[in-house]
Amino acid sequence: MIVFTAFFLMPLAVVLISSFTTGEGDFTLMQYGKVLLDSYHWQVIITTFRIAILSTLICVLLGYPLAWYLVRIVKWRTWRRACVILLILPLFTSNIVRSFGWMVLLGRSGLVNDALRGAGLIDRPIKFLGTETGILIGMVYILLPFAVLTIGNALAKVDPALEQASRDLGADPARTFFSVTLPLTMHGVLAGGIIVFSMAISAYVTPALLSGGKVTVLAMLAFQQYSTVFDFNFGGALSITLLVFTMALIGLATWLSRLGTAAEKAA
């Protein structure tokens, strides 16, 4: 509790207080008015949440098959361990290094464009850097392991006998998956989605490097206020706005999940 208070609650309180005060220390709502009543900041907020939501959806859609492969398909324990090591190995490398790597790969003369031209799929290089597509590629690469590990942990706890019982009762593999496996692992999907979304919504390094300054997210805007403009009050308002919107969306997703679970139990 001491560590939590010292390193989380107190800094958060400082940011919160500064967002409601002027440079002279007077109470004001002007900082939030600048954020919520300006179309540019709403555009940045929408862009931020669009990138975070798309990153989350892609990570979950890719992470579930990968988790299924590791938990249900791979039987050789050594190969499973090797796959897990390959999955988490990039996490030991800084996001800055990985983002710079994607800058090289996604460049106009990078490996991705060269491979696409070599395969005859494109005639001219695709512009990845400086676009939301390039940011999404980098974000998914960085955050995918968190989704795979969380969903895989939920899959490992599902008793295969339940799926076998469903098949014995005449259900085909698709119906068994959607009626038995997916509902039993939905808590893992939701947990993985929340982890990925929380990290994607607050990401700074990857969007800043892969966008080249052409796409702005809220974390970049807040960082600029603190490091360049030195407007700590407005930077605090941007930070608290991001926190409130993020918690509201996560709370909504959790509520909808519980509502769906309650409806299933009632049925």
CSV table of C-alpha atoms in Angstrom, one decimal:
chain,number,residue,atom,x,y,z
A,1,MET,CA,0.0,0.0,0.0
A,2,ILE,CA,2.9,2.4,0.7
A,3,VAL,CA,4.5,1.7,-2.7
A,4,PHE,CA,1.1,2.0,-4.4
A,5,THR,CA,0.4,5.3,-2.7
A,6,ALA,CA,3.8,6.7,-3.3
A,7,PHE,CA,4.3,5.7,-6.9
A,8,PHE,CA,0.7,5.8,-8.3
A,9,LEU,CA,-1.9,7.6,-6.1
A,10,MET,CA,0.3,10.6,-5.2
A,11,PRO,CA,1.5,11.3,-8.8
A,12,LEU,CA,-2.0,10.8,-10.1
A,13,ALA,CA,-3.3,13.3,-7.5
A,14,VAL,CA,-0.7,15.8,-8.6
A,15,VAL,CA,-1.7,15.5,-12.2
A,16,LEU,CA,-5.4,15.7,-11.2
A,17,ILE,CA,-4.9,18.8,-9.1
A,18,SER,CA,-2.8,20.5,-11.8
A,19,SER,CA,-5.5,19.9,-14.4
A,20,PHE,CA,-8.0,21.9,-12.3
A,21,THR,CA,-5.7,24.8,-11.6
A,22,THR,CA,-4.0,27.7,-13.5
A,23,GLY,CA,-0.4,28.5,-13.4
A,24,GLU,CA,-1.0,30.7,-10.4
A,25,GLY,CA,-2.8,27.9,-8.5
A,26,ASP,CA,-6.4,29.2,-9.0
A,27,PHE,CA,-9.2,26.7,-9.6
A,28,THR,CA,-10.4,26.6,-13.2
A,29,LEU,CA,-12.2,24.3,-15.7
A,30,MET,CA,-10.5,26.1,-18.6
A,31,GLN,CA,-8.1,23.3,-19.3
A,32,TYR,CA,-10.9,20.8,-19.8
A,33,GLY,CA,-12.8,23.3,-21.9
A,34,LYS,CA,-9.8,23.5,-24.2
A,35,VAL,CA,-9.8,19.7,-24.6
A,36,LEU,CA,-13.5,19.0,-24.9
A,37,LEU,CA,-14.7,22.1,-26.8
A,38,ASP,CA,-12.1,22.0,-29.5
A,39,SER,CA,-12.6,19.9,-32.7
A,40,TYR,CA,-8.9,19.2,-33.1
A,41,HIS,CA,-8.6,17.5,-29.7
A,42,TRP,CA,-11.7,15.5,-30.4
A,43,GLN,CA,-10.2,14.4,-33.7
A,44,VAL,CA,-7.1,13.3,-31.7
A,45,ILE,CA,-9.2,11.4,-29.2
A,46,ILE,CA,-11.1,9.6,-31.9
A,47,THR,CA,-7.9,8.7,-33.7
A,48,THR,CA,-6.4,7.4,-30.4
A,49,PHE,CA,-9.4,5.2,-29.6
A,50,ARG,CA,-9.7,4.0,-33.2
A,51,ILE,CA,-6.1,2.8,-33.2
A,52,ALA,CA,-6.4,1.2,-29.7
A,53,ILE,CA,-9.7,-0.6,-30.5
A,54,LEU,CA,-8.5,-1.9,-33.9
A,55,SER,CA,-5.2,-3.0,-32.3
A,56,THR,CA,-7.2,-4.9,-29.6
A,57,LEU,CA,-9.5,-6.6,-32.1
A,58,ILE,CA,-6.7,-7.7,-34.3
A,59,CYS,CA,-4.6,-9.0,-31.4
A,60,VAL,CA,-7.6,-11.0,-30.1
A,61,LEU,CA,-8.5,-12.4,-33.5
A,62,LEU,CA,-4.9,-13.4,-34.1
A,63,GLY,CA,-4.1,-14.4,-30.6
A,64,TYR,CA,-6.9,-16.9,-30.2
A,65,PRO,CA,-5.8,-19.2,-33.0
A,66,LEU,CA,-2.2,-18.9,-31.8
A,67,ALA,CA,-3.2,-19.8,-28.3
A,68,TRP,CA,-5.3,-22.7,-29.6
A,69,TYR,CA,-2.3,-24.0,-31.5
A,70,LEU,CA,0.0,-23.8,-28.5
A,71,VAL,CA,-2.5,-25.4,-26.0
A,72,ARG,CA,-4.5,-27.9,-28.2
A,73,ILE,CA,-2.4,-28.7,-31.3
A,74,VAL,CA,1.2,-28.8,-30.0
A,75,LYS,CA,1.7,-32.1,-28.1
A,76,TRP,CA,5.5,-32.1,-27.9
A,77,ARG,CA,6.4,-30.2,-24.7
A,78,THR,CA,9.8,-29.1,-26.0
A,79,TRP,CA,8.3,-27.5,-29.1
A,80,ARG,CA,5.6,-25.8,-27.0
A,81,ARG,CA,8.3,-24.3,-24.8
A,82,ALA,CA,10.2,-23.2,-27.8
A,83,CYS,CA,7.1,-21.5,-29.2
A,84,VAL,CA,6.4,-19.7,-25.9
A,85,ILE,CA,10.0,-18.5,-25.8
A,86,LEU,CA,9.8,-17.2,-29.4
A,87,LEU,CA,6.5,-15.5,-28.4
A,88,ILE,CA,7.8,-13.7,-25.4
A,89,LEU,CA,11.4,-13.1,-26.6
A,90,PRO,CA,10.6,-9.7,-28.2
A,91,LEU,CA,9.3,-8.5,-24.9
A,92,PHE,CA,12.9,-8.4,-23.6
A,93,THR,CA,13.7,-5.8,-26.3
A,94,SER,CA,12.8,-2.1,-25.9
A,95,ASN,CA,9.8,-0.8,-27.7
A,96,ILE,CA,12.1,1.9,-29.2
A,97,VAL,CA,14.3,-0.8,-30.8
A,98,ARG,CA,11.4,-2.8,-32.1
A,99,SER,CA,9.7,0.4,-33.5
A,100,PHE,CA,12.9,1.4,-35.3
A,101,GLY,CA,13.0,-2.1,-36.7
A,102,TRP,CA,9.6,-1.7,-38.2
A,103,MET,CA,10.6,1.7,-39.6
A,104,VAL,CA,13.2,-0.2,-41.6
A,105,LEU,CA,10.9,-3.0,-42.6
A,106,LEU,CA,8.0,-0.7,-43.6
A,107,GLY,CA,10.0,1.9,-45.5
A,108,ARG,CA,9.5,2.5,-49.2
A,109,SER,CA,12.5,0.3,-49.9
A,110,GLY,CA,12.0,-2.0,-46.9
A,111,LEU,CA,11.6,-5.7,-46.8
A,112,VAL,CA,7.8,-5.6,-46.8
A,113,ASN,CA,7.5,-3.5,-49.9
A,114,ASP,CA,10.3,-5.4,-51.6
A,115,ALA,CA,8.5,-8.7,-50.9
A,116,LEU,CA,5.1,-7.4,-52.1
A,117,ARG,CA,6.7,-6.1,-55.4
A,118,GLY,CA,8.7,-9.4,-55.8
A,119,ALA,CA,5.5,-11.3,-55.5
A,120,GLY,CA,3.8,-9.1,-58.1
A,121,LEU,CA,1.1,-7.9,-55.7
A,122,ILE,CA,2.0,-4.2,-56.1
A,123,ASP,CA,3.5,-2.0,-58.8
A,124,ARG,CA,4.7,0.8,-56.5
A,125,PRO,CA,5.7,0.9,-52.8
A,126,ILE,CA,2.9,1.2,-50.3
A,127,LYS,CA,3.2,4.1,-47.9
A,128,PHE,CA,3.1,2.5,-44.4
A,129,LEU,CA,5.1,5.0,-42.4
A,130,GLY,CA,3.2,8.1,-41.4
A,131,THR,CA,-0.1,6.3,-41.6
A,132,GLU,CA,-2.4,4.6,-39.1
A,133,THR,CA,-1.8,1.3,-40.9
A,134,GLY,CA,1.9,1.4,-40.1
A,135,ILE,CA,1.1,2.2,-36.4
A,136,LEU,CA,-1.4,-0.7,-36.3
A,137,ILE,CA,1.3,-3.1,-37.6
A,138,GLY,CA,3.8,-2.1,-35.0
A,139,MET,CA,1.2,-2.1,-32.2
A,140,VAL,CA,-0.1,-5.5,-33.0
A,141,TYR,CA,3.4,-6.9,-33.2
A,142,ILE,CA,4.3,-5.5,-29.8
A,143,LEU,CA,1.0,-6.3,-28.0
A,144,LEU,CA,0.1,-9.7,-29.5
A,145,PRO,CA,2.0,-11.8,-26.9
A,146,PHE,CA,-0.1,-10.4,-24.1
A,147,ALA,CA,-3.3,-11.6,-25.8
A,148,VAL,CA,-1.9,-15.0,-26.7
A,149,LEU,CA,-0.6,-15.7,-23.2
A,150,THR,CA,-3.9,-14.6,-21.5
A,151,ILE,CA,-6.1,-16.5,-23.8
A,152,GLY,CA,-3.9,-19.5,-23.7
A,153,ASN,CA,-4.1,-19.6,-19.9
A,154,ALA,CA,-7.9,-19.6,-20.2
A,155,LEU,CA,-7.8,-22.4,-22.8
A,156,ALA,CA,-5.6,-24.5,-20.7
A,157,LYS,CA,-8.1,-24.5,-17.9
A,158,VAL,CA,-11.0,-25.8,-20.1
A,159,ASP,CA,-11.5,-29.5,-19.5
A,160,PRO,CA,-11.3,-31.2,-22.9
A,161,ALA,CA,-13.9,-33.7,-21.7
A,162,LEU,CA,-16.5,-31.0,-22.0
A,163,GLU,CA,-15.8,-30.5,-25.7
A,164,GLN,CA,-15.7,-34.3,-26.1
A,165,ALA,CA,-19.2,-34.5,-24.4
A,166,SER,CA,-20.5,-31.9,-26.8
A,167,ARG,CA,-19.2,-33.9,-29.8
A,168,ASP,CA,-20.7,-37.1,-28.4
A,169,LEU,CA,-24.1,-35.4,-28.2
A,170,GLY,CA,-23.9,-34.6,-31.9
A,171,ALA,CA,-22.5,-31.1,-32.1
A,172,ASP,CA,-20.1,-30.4,-34.9
A,173,PRO,CA,-16.7,-28.8,-34.2
A,174,ALA,CA,-18.0,-25.3,-35.0
A,175,ARG,CA,-21.0,-25.5,-32.7
A,176,THR,CA,-18.8,-27.1,-30.0
A,177,PHE,CA,-16.4,-24.2,-30.2
A,178,PHE,CA,-19.1,-21.4,-30.1
A,179,SER,CA,-21.3,-23.1,-27.5
A,180,VAL,CA,-18.7,-24.6,-25.2
A,181,THR,CA,-15.1,-23.5,-25.7
A,182,LEU,CA,-15.6,-19.8,-26.5
A,183,PRO,CA,-18.0,-19.1,-23.6
A,184,LEU,CA,-15.6,-20.9,-21.1
A,185,THR,CA,-12.7,-18.9,-22.3
A,186,MET,CA,-14.5,-15.5,-22.7
A,187,HIS,CA,-13.0,-14.3,-19.4
A,188,GLY,CA,-9.5,-14.8,-20.9
A,189,VAL,CA,-10.5,-13.0,-24.1
A,190,LEU,CA,-11.9,-10.1,-22.1
A,191,ALA,CA,-8.8,-10.0,-19.8
A,192,GLY,CA,-6.4,-10.1,-22.8
A,193,GLY,CA,-8.5,-7.5,-24.6
A,194,ILE,CA,-8.4,-5.1,-21.6
A,195,ILE,CA,-4.6,-5.6,-21.2
A,196,VAL,CA,-4.0,-4.9,-24.9
A,197,PHE,CA,-6.4,-2.0,-25.0
A,198,SER,CA,-4.9,-0.4,-21.9
A,199,MET,CA,-1.4,-0.6,-23.3
A,200,ALA,CA,-2.5,0.5,-26.8
A,201,ILE,CA,-4.4,3.5,-25.6
A,202,SER,CA,-1.5,4.9,-23.7
A,203,ALA,CA,1.3,4.0,-26.1
A,204,TYR,CA,3.6,6.8,-27.1
A,205,VAL,CA,6.8,5.4,-28.6
A,206,THR,CA,5.4,3.2,-31.3
A,207,PRO,CA,2.9,5.8,-32.6
A,208,ALA,CA,5.4,8.6,-32.4
A,209,LEU,CA,8.1,6.7,-34.4
A,210,LEU,CA,5.9,5.0,-37.0
A,211,SER,CA,3.7,8.0,-37.6
A,212,GLY,CA,6.6,10.4,-38.2
A,213,GLY,CA,4.6,13.2,-36.6
A,214,LYS,CA,1.8,12.8,-39.2
A,215,VAL,CA,-0.6,11.0,-37.0
A,216,THR,CA,-1.1,12.3,-33.4
A,217,VAL,CA,-2.5,10.3,-30.5
A,218,LEU,CA,-3.5,11.7,-27.1
A,219,ALA,CA,-0.4,10.3,-25.4
A,220,MET,CA,1.8,12.2,-27.8
A,221,LEU,CA,-0.2,15.4,-27.3
A,222,ALA,CA,0.2,15.1,-23.5
A,223,PHE,CA,3.9,14.4,-23.8
A,224,GLN,CA,4.3,17.5,-25.9
A,225,GLN,CA,2.6,19.7,-23.3
A,226,TYR,CA,4.9,18.4,-20.6
A,227,SER,CA,8.3,18.2,-22.5
A,228,THR,CA,8.1,20.9,-25.1
A,229,VAL,CA,5.4,23.5,-24.2
A,230,PHE,CA,5.9,23.0,-20.4
A,231,ASP,CA,2.1,23.6,-19.8
A,232,PHE,CA,1.7,21.1,-17.0
A,233,ASN,CA,-1.9,22.1,-16.3
A,234,PHE,CA,-3.1,21.5,-19.9
A,235,GLY,CA,-1.0,18.3,-20.0
A,236,GLY,CA,-2.7,17.1,-16.8
A,237,ALA,CA,-6.1,17.7,-18.3
A,238,LEU,CA,-5.2,15.7,-21.4
A,239,SER,CA,-3.9,12.9,-19.2
A,240,ILE,CA,-7.0,12.8,-17.0
A,241,THR,CA,-9.2,12.9,-20.1
A,242,LEU,CA,-7.4,9.9,-21.5
A,243,LEU,CA,-7.7,8.1,-18.2
A,244,VAL,CA,-11.4,8.8,-17.8
A,245,PHE,CA,-12.3,7.8,-21.3
A,246,THR,CA,-10.3,4.6,-21.1
A,247,MET,CA,-11.8,3.6,-17.8
A,248,ALA,CA,-15.3,4.3,-19.1
A,249,LEU,CA,-14.8,2.2,-22.2
A,250,ILE,CA,-13.2,-0.7,-20.1
A,251,GLY,CA,-16.1,-0.4,-17.6
A,252,LEU,CA,-18.6,-0.6,-20.5
A,253,ALA,CA,-17.0,-3.7,-22.0
A,254,THR,CA,-16.9,-5.4,-18.6
A,255,TRP,CA,-20.6,-4.6,-17.9
A,256,LEU,CA,-21.6,-5.9,-21.3
A,257,SER,CA,-19.7,-9.1,-20.7
A,258,ARG,CA,-21.3,-9.6,-17.3
A,259,LEU,CA,-24.7,-8.9,-18.9
A,260,GLY,CA,-24.1,-11.5,-21.6
A,261,THR,CA,-23.0,-14.0,-19.0
A,262,ALA,CA,-26.1,-13.4,-16.9
A,263,ALA,CA,-28.3,-13.8,-20.0
A,264,GLU,CA,-26.7,-17.1,-20.8
A,265,LYS,CA,-27.2,-18.4,-17.3
A,266,ALA,CA,-30.8,-17.3,-17.3
A,267,ALA,CA,-31.4,-19.1,-20.6
